[in-house]
Amino acid sequence: MNMDSVNAWLTVYGIRILGAVVILVLGIWFSKLLTKLLRKVLKKRSVDPTLIGFTGNVVYSALLVFVIIAALNQVGFQTTSLIAVIGAAGLAVGLALQSSLSNFAAGVMMIIFKPFKAGDFIEGGGTAGVVEQVLIFSTQLKTGDNKTVIVPNGALLGGNIVNYSTKGTRRLDLVIGVGYDDDIRKVKEVLLDIISKDERFLKDPAPVVAVLELADSSVNFAFRPWVNGSDYWPTYFDTLETIKLRFDEEGISIPYPQSDVHMIPAPADKPAV
């Protein structure tokens, strides 16, 4: 190889290498700039910080891969096979992490649309509790007996989510049974008096106390007053106790299942078994 050939080779490949370096430098700079702008947009829209960081990292990594492939192509490296390998690897990883990707997509949807937030009491995914953290792949709940439950986001989003904290008030739905021999007018007065004497019950919406059902062994009353969400369970427990004590004082009966057992005596000519 003569000197002219060497100079020509260096010139051609030197320009290619220089072009690859320029592509690499400018590509990295552009990737950082685009990722920074994306994070600012997500932050202005009050997107969860966890999702902002994760999305920024994914976008930056994808742009960086594209820049490296472009730089290698500039040098003369055949990138077609490399792209095919990366695509096959991505497909294999996607199939292997199918459930995790489903949970990730559900987590993104919940973070964007916010069916609940940290501190809400929800029911979903086969459990109920207070939301402690909404993560990318799962949601952390704290149950009433202080247990931590990790629920996959796919299980939450794939079913019904009941959020008890969205509204400021809740209604007590109690069914109170009394005997058929009791005066139902007196029963209604007693139940309304219990509501009027407890300041936790709200005047608006108005409470409902009415005959709900003439059952087989009892007259059932619907007892439906409203309370603030934070007072629900204390009021629930106190009200049941108050109803029982007042019914005892007023002589109102509360039916309960009973069974009569009849003993049939054995015939005189046969020994008892």
mmCIF file of C-alpha atoms in Angstrom, residues 14-258:
data_model
loop_
_atom_site.group_PDB
_atom_site.id
_atom_site.type_symbol
_atom_site.label_atom_id
_atom_site.label_comp_id
_atom_site.label_asym_id
_atom_site.label_seq_id
_atom_site.Cartn_x
_atom_site.Cartn_y
_atom_site.Cartn_z
ATOM 1 C CA GLY A 14 -10.981 10.064 9.529
ATOM 2 C CA ILE A 15 -13.992 11.988 8.246
ATOM 3 C CA ARG A 16 -16.258 9.085 9.209
ATOM 4 C CA ILE A 17 -14.769 8.856 12.702
ATOM 5 C CA LEU A 18 -15.009 12.617 13.119
ATOM 6 C CA GLY A 19 -18.656 12.471 11.994
ATOM 7 C CA ALA A 20 -19.346 9.660 14.457
ATOM 8 C CA VAL A 21 -17.803 11.681 17.306
ATOM 9 C CA VAL A 22 -19.901 14.709 16.341
ATOM 10 C CA ILE A 23 -23.050 12.562 16.207
ATOM 11 C CA LEU A 24 -22.196 11.045 19.586
ATOM 12 C CA VAL A 25 -21.492 14.371 21.299
ATOM 13 C CA LEU A 26 -24.472 16.195 19.807
ATOM 14 C CA GLY A 27 -26.714 13.163 20.335
ATOM 15 C CA ILE A 28 -25.842 12.904 24.039
ATOM 16 C CA TRP A 29 -26.384 16.647 24.462
ATOM 17 C CA PHE A 30 -29.739 16.521 22.655
ATOM 18 C CA SER A 31 -30.829 13.442 24.673
ATOM 19 C CA LYS A 32 -30.090 15.206 27.965
ATOM 20 C CA LEU A 33 -31.879 18.342 26.777
ATOM 21 C CA LEU A 34 -34.974 16.446 25.635
ATOM 22 C CA THR A 35 -35.085 14.419 28.846
ATOM 23 C CA LYS A 36 -34.786 17.593 30.920
ATOM 24 C CA LEU A 37 -37.641 19.244 29.010
ATOM 25 C CA LEU A 38 -39.787 16.135 29.427
ATOM 26 C CA ARG A 39 -39.227 16.117 33.187
ATOM 27 C CA LYS A 40 -40.161 19.805 33.407
ATOM 28 C CA VAL A 41 -43.396 19.209 31.500
ATOM 29 C CA LEU A 42 -44.322 16.246 33.726
ATOM 30 C CA LYS A 43 -43.475 18.232 36.844
ATOM 31 C CA LYS A 44 -45.685 21.153 35.744
ATOM 32 C CA ARG A 45 -48.548 18.688 35.304
ATOM 33 C CA SER A 46 -48.064 17.457 38.896
ATOM 34 C CA VAL A 47 -47.113 13.940 37.833
ATOM 35 C CA ASP A 48 -45.800 11.709 40.607
ATOM 36 C CA PRO A 49 -42.010 12.180 41.150
ATOM 37 C CA THR A 50 -41.452 8.418 40.904
ATOM 38 C CA LEU A 51 -43.016 8.333 37.454
ATOM 39 C CA ILE A 52 -41.067 11.444 36.376
ATOM 40 C CA GLY A 53 -37.735 9.856 37.289
ATOM 41 C CA PHE A 54 -38.589 6.497 35.754
ATOM 42 C CA THR A 55 -39.916 8.010 32.510
ATOM 43 C CA GLY A 56 -36.898 10.311 32.211
ATOM 44 C CA ASN A 57 -34.474 7.424 32.599
ATOM 45 C CA VAL A 58 -36.310 5.263 30.045
ATOM 46 C CA VAL A 59 -36.467 8.077 27.460
ATOM 47 C CA TYR A 60 -32.795 8.988 27.961
ATOM 48 C CA SER A 61 -31.687 5.351 27.623
ATOM 49 C CA ALA A 62 -33.719 4.884 24.435
ATOM 50 C CA LEU A 63 -32.292 8.065 22.873
ATOM 51 C CA LEU A 64 -28.781 7.050 23.861
ATOM 52 C CA VAL A 65 -29.156 3.673 22.147
ATOM 53 C CA PHE A 66 -30.387 5.438 18.989
ATOM 54 C CA VAL A 67 -27.402 7.844 19.079
ATOM 55 C CA ILE A 68 -24.873 4.994 19.492
ATOM 56 C CA ILE A 69 -26.402 3.072 16.583
ATOM 57 C CA ALA A 70 -26.274 6.228 14.421
ATOM 58 C CA ALA A 71 -22.607 6.779 15.343
ATOM 59 C CA LEU A 72 -21.689 3.172 14.547
ATOM 60 C CA ASN A 73 -23.508 3.430 11.231
ATOM 61 C CA GLN A 74 -21.496 6.560 10.403
ATOM 62 C CA VAL A 75 -18.238 4.691 10.960
ATOM 63 C CA GLY A 76 -19.379 1.961 8.585
ATOM 64 C CA PHE A 77 -20.457 -0.681 11.046
ATOM 65 C CA GLN A 78 -23.383 -2.769 9.776
ATOM 66 C CA THR A 79 -26.078 -1.942 12.309
ATOM 67 C CA THR A 80 -28.882 -3.932 10.705
ATOM 68 C CA SER A 81 -27.932 -7.112 12.536
ATOM 69 C CA LEU A 82 -27.386 -5.151 15.748
ATOM 70 C CA ILE A 83 -30.881 -3.659 15.521
ATOM 71 C CA ALA A 84 -32.315 -7.127 14.908
ATOM 72 C CA VAL A 85 -30.498 -8.501 17.971
ATOM 73 C CA ILE A 86 -31.703 -5.613 20.136
ATOM 74 C CA GLY A 87 -35.270 -6.091 18.878
ATOM 75 C CA ALA A 88 -35.194 -9.839 19.569
ATOM 76 C CA ALA A 89 -33.729 -9.246 23.024
ATOM 77 C CA GLY A 90 -36.400 -6.640 23.751
ATOM 78 C CA LEU A 91 -39.148 -9.042 22.676
ATOM 79 C CA ALA A 92 -37.732 -11.824 24.840
ATOM 80 C CA VAL A 93 -37.469 -9.525 27.858
ATOM 81 C CA GLY A 94 -41.006 -8.237 27.238
ATOM 82 C CA LEU A 95 -42.440 -11.752 27.188
ATOM 83 C CA ALA A 96 -40.495 -12.733 30.301
ATOM 84 C CA LEU A 97 -41.665 -9.639 32.172
ATOM 85 C CA GLN A 98 -45.203 -9.618 30.833
ATOM 86 C CA SER A 99 -46.873 -9.499 34.254
ATOM 87 C CA SER A 100 -44.409 -6.891 35.519
ATOM 88 C CA LEU A 101 -45.013 -4.716 32.454
ATOM 89 C CA SER A 102 -48.755 -5.051 33.020
ATOM 90 C CA ASN A 103 -48.308 -3.869 36.608
ATOM 91 C CA PHE A 104 -46.095 -1.036 35.368
ATOM 92 C CA ALA A 105 -48.704 0.112 32.843
ATOM 93 C CA ALA A 106 -51.392 -0.043 35.530
ATOM 94 C CA GLY A 107 -49.173 1.959 37.885
ATOM 95 C CA VAL A 108 -48.644 4.643 35.251
ATOM 96 C CA MET A 109 -52.396 4.845 34.631
ATOM 97 C CA MET A 110 -53.153 5.152 38.357
ATOM 98 C CA ILE A 111 -50.484 7.803 38.888
ATOM 99 C CA ILE A 112 -51.825 9.833 35.945
ATOM 100 C CA PHE A 113 -55.573 9.507 36.629
ATOM 101 C CA LYS A 114 -55.257 9.250 40.459
ATOM 102 C CA PRO A 115 -58.277 7.131 41.474
ATOM 103 C CA PHE A 116 -56.803 7.388 44.975
ATOM 104 C CA LYS A 117 -53.865 8.979 46.770
ATOM 105 C CA ALA A 118 -51.730 8.348 49.817
ATOM 106 C CA GLY A 119 -53.882 8.499 52.950
ATOM 107 C CA ASP A 120 -57.115 7.317 51.292
ATOM 108 C CA PHE A 121 -58.949 4.296 52.650
ATOM 109 C CA ILE A 122 -59.719 2.028 49.704
ATOM 110 C CA GLU A 123 -60.990 -1.442 48.926
ATOM 111 C CA GLY A 124 -59.642 -3.310 45.917
ATOM 112 C CA GLY A 125 -57.520 -6.224 44.814
ATOM 113 C CA GLY A 126 -59.116 -8.432 47.446
ATOM 114 C CA THR A 127 -58.105 -6.293 50.417
ATOM 115 C CA ALA A 128 -58.873 -2.995 52.137
ATOM 116 C CA GLY A 129 -56.693 -0.465 53.915
ATOM 117 C CA VAL A 130 -55.142 2.974 53.971
ATOM 118 C CA VAL A 131 -52.899 3.782 50.988
ATOM 119 C CA GLU A 132 -49.323 4.391 52.145
ATOM 120 C CA GLN A 133 -47.461 4.450 48.820
ATOM 121 C CA VAL A 134 -48.354 4.278 45.149
ATOM 122 C CA LEU A 135 -45.337 2.776 43.399
ATOM 123 C CA ILE A 136 -44.666 1.918 39.769
ATOM 124 C CA PHE A 137 -45.386 -1.809 40.088
ATOM 125 C CA SER A 138 -47.436 -2.067 43.282
ATOM 126 C CA THR A 139 -49.430 -0.171 45.895
ATOM 127 C CA GLN A 140 -48.709 -0.440 49.607
ATOM 128 C CA LEU A 141 -51.709 -0.550 51.966
ATOM 129 C CA LYS A 142 -51.957 -0.568 55.757
ATOM 130 C CA THR A 143 -54.864 -2.608 57.107
ATOM 131 C CA GLY A 144 -56.917 -1.777 60.170
ATOM 132 C CA ASP A 145 -54.895 -4.226 62.301
ATOM 133 C CA ASN A 146 -51.630 -2.530 61.224
ATOM 134 C CA LYS A 147 -50.501 -5.044 58.625
ATOM 135 C CA THR A 148 -48.737 -3.994 55.418
ATOM 136 C CA VAL A 149 -50.225 -5.413 52.217
ATOM 137 C CA ILE A 150 -48.449 -5.055 48.864
ATOM 138 C CA VAL A 151 -51.041 -5.218 46.059
ATOM 139 C CA PRO A 152 -49.923 -5.469 42.388
ATOM 140 C CA ASN A 153 -51.189 -2.485 40.435
ATOM 141 C CA GLY A 154 -52.624 -4.764 37.761
ATOM 142 C CA ALA A 155 -54.866 -6.444 40.361
ATOM 143 C CA LEU A 156 -56.114 -3.055 41.552
ATOM 144 C CA LEU A 157 -56.763 -1.515 38.145
ATOM 145 C CA GLY A 158 -58.250 -4.750 36.766
ATOM 146 C CA GLY A 159 -61.126 -4.722 39.274
ATOM 147 C CA ASN A 160 -63.411 -2.364 41.138
ATOM 148 C CA ILE A 161 -61.744 0.223 43.385
ATOM 149 C CA VAL A 162 -63.878 1.533 46.241
ATOM 150 C CA ASN A 163 -62.474 4.794 47.630
ATOM 151 C CA TYR A 164 -64.062 5.617 50.980
ATOM 152 C CA SER A 165 -62.109 8.870 51.371
ATOM 153 C CA THR A 166 -63.145 10.654 48.182
ATOM 154 C CA LYS A 167 -66.276 12.113 49.785
ATOM 155 C CA GLY A 168 -66.206 13.908 53.106
ATOM 156 C CA THR A 169 -69.225 12.097 54.550
ATOM 157 C CA ARG A 170 -70.432 8.510 54.859
ATOM 158 C CA ARG A 171 -73.745 6.907 55.735
ATOM 159 C CA LEU A 172 -74.262 4.287 58.411
ATOM 160 C CA ASP A 173 -76.337 1.468 56.935
ATOM 161 C CA LEU A 174 -77.689 -0.552 59.858
ATOM 162 C CA VAL A 175 -80.581 -2.989 59.909
ATOM 163 C CA ILE A 176 -82.240 -3.107 63.336
ATOM 164 C CA GLY A 177 -84.679 -5.942 64.007
ATOM 165 C CA VAL A 178 -87.422 -5.801 66.659
ATOM 166 C CA GLY A 179 -90.169 -8.209 67.660
ATOM 167 C CA TYR A 180 -93.633 -8.219 66.111
ATOM 168 C CA ASP A 181 -95.149 -7.547 69.550
ATOM 169 C CA ASP A 182 -93.204 -4.276 69.938
ATOM 170 C CA ASP A 183 -94.702 -0.872 69.132
ATOM 171 C CA ILE A 184 -92.983 0.164 65.913
ATOM 172 C CA ARG A 185 -93.905 3.824 66.514
ATOM 173 C CA LYS A 186 -92.043 3.730 69.809
ATOM 174 C CA VAL A 187 -89.092 1.961 68.165
ATOM 175 C CA LYS A 188 -88.868 4.696 65.553
ATOM 176 C CA GLU A 189 -88.995 7.411 68.225
ATOM 177 C CA VAL A 190 -86.182 5.758 70.184
ATOM 178 C CA LEU A 191 -83.962 5.414 67.123
ATOM 179 C CA LEU A 192 -84.543 9.048 66.124
ATOM 180 C CA ASP A 193 -83.813 10.140 69.683
ATOM 181 C CA ILE A 194 -80.489 8.277 69.590
ATOM 182 C CA ILE A 195 -79.578 10.179 66.425
ATOM 183 C CA SER A 196 -80.602 13.564 67.855
ATOM 184 C CA LYS A 197 -78.480 13.104 70.997
ATOM 185 C CA ASP A 198 -75.266 12.235 69.161
ATOM 186 C CA GLU A 199 -73.609 15.361 67.723
ATOM 187 C CA ARG A 200 -71.558 13.277 65.295
ATOM 188 C CA PHE A 201 -74.672 12.593 63.220
ATOM 189 C CA LEU A 202 -75.212 15.241 60.545
ATOM 190 C CA LYS A 203 -78.452 17.145 60.068
ATOM 191 C CA ASP A 204 -77.850 17.406 56.318
ATOM 192 C CA PRO A 205 -78.324 14.994 54.597
ATOM 193 C CA ALA A 206 -81.274 14.114 56.790
ATOM 194 C CA PRO A 207 -81.163 10.709 58.518
ATOM 195 C CA VAL A 208 -83.551 7.949 57.499
ATOM 196 C CA VAL A 209 -85.281 5.676 60.008
ATOM 197 C CA ALA A 210 -88.018 3.565 58.439
ATOM 198 C CA VAL A 211 -89.489 0.072 58.325
ATOM 199 C CA LEU A 212 -87.364 -1.859 55.858
ATOM 200 C CA GLU A 213 -88.826 -5.361 55.927
ATOM 201 C CA LEU A 214 -91.429 -7.542 57.587
ATOM 202 C CA ALA A 215 -89.154 -10.540 58.002
ATOM 203 C CA ASP A 216 -89.954 -14.064 59.196
ATOM 204 C CA SER A 217 -89.289 -13.382 62.884
ATOM 205 C CA SER A 218 -88.703 -9.626 63.128
ATOM 206 C CA VAL A 219 -89.678 -6.199 61.888
ATOM 207 C CA ASN A 220 -86.504 -4.744 60.390
ATOM 208 C CA PHE A 221 -85.780 -1.014 60.477
ATOM 209 C CA ALA A 222 -83.409 0.796 58.145
ATOM 210 C CA PHE A 223 -81.182 3.043 60.287
ATOM 211 C CA ARG A 224 -79.313 5.408 57.944
ATOM 212 C CA PRO A 225 -77.822 8.579 59.432
ATOM 213 C CA TRP A 226 -74.833 10.443 57.949
ATOM 214 C CA VAL A 227 -71.491 11.180 59.624
ATOM 215 C CA ASN A 228 -68.126 12.657 58.682
ATOM 216 C CA GLY A 229 -65.803 10.082 57.159
ATOM 217 C CA SER A 230 -63.339 10.296 60.060
ATOM 218 C CA ASP A 231 -66.150 9.567 62.578
ATOM 219 C CA TYR A 232 -67.555 6.521 60.787
ATOM 220 C CA TRP A 233 -66.142 3.607 62.764
ATOM 221 C CA PRO A 234 -66.250 5.181 66.259
ATOM 222 C CA THR A 235 -69.864 6.212 65.642
ATOM 223 C CA TYR A 236 -70.693 2.781 64.209
ATOM 224 C CA PHE A 237 -69.492 0.919 67.308
ATOM 225 C CA ASP A 238 -70.967 3.415 69.801
ATOM 226 C CA THR A 239 -74.346 3.428 68.049
ATOM 227 C CA LEU A 240 -74.744 -0.349 68.178
ATOM 228 C CA GLU A 241 -74.009 -0.317 71.902
ATOM 229 C CA THR A 242 -76.381 2.613 72.495
ATOM 230 C CA ILE A 243 -79.212 0.923 70.584
ATOM 231 C CA LYS A 244 -78.909 -2.251 72.665
ATOM 232 C CA LEU A 245 -78.843 -0.326 75.954
ATOM 233 C CA ARG A 246 -81.802 1.890 75.019
ATOM 234 C CA PHE A 247 -83.858 -1.063 73.800
ATOM 235 C CA ASP A 248 -83.236 -2.793 77.136
ATOM 236 C CA GLU A 249 -84.348 0.343 79.001
ATOM 237 C CA GLU A 250 -87.472 0.758 76.852
ATOM 238 C CA GLY A 251 -88.425 -2.925 76.937
ATOM 239 C CA ILE A 252 -87.987 -3.376 73.190
ATOM 240 C CA SER A 253 -87.030 -6.887 72.178
ATOM 241 C CA ILE A 254 -84.391 -7.883 69.655
ATOM 242 C CA PRO A 255 -85.318 -11.277 68.142
ATOM 243 C CA TYR A 256 -82.660 -13.907 67.715
ATOM 244 C CA PRO A 257 -82.794 -17.439 66.258
ATOM 245 C CA GLN A 258 -84.251 -20.049 68.618
#
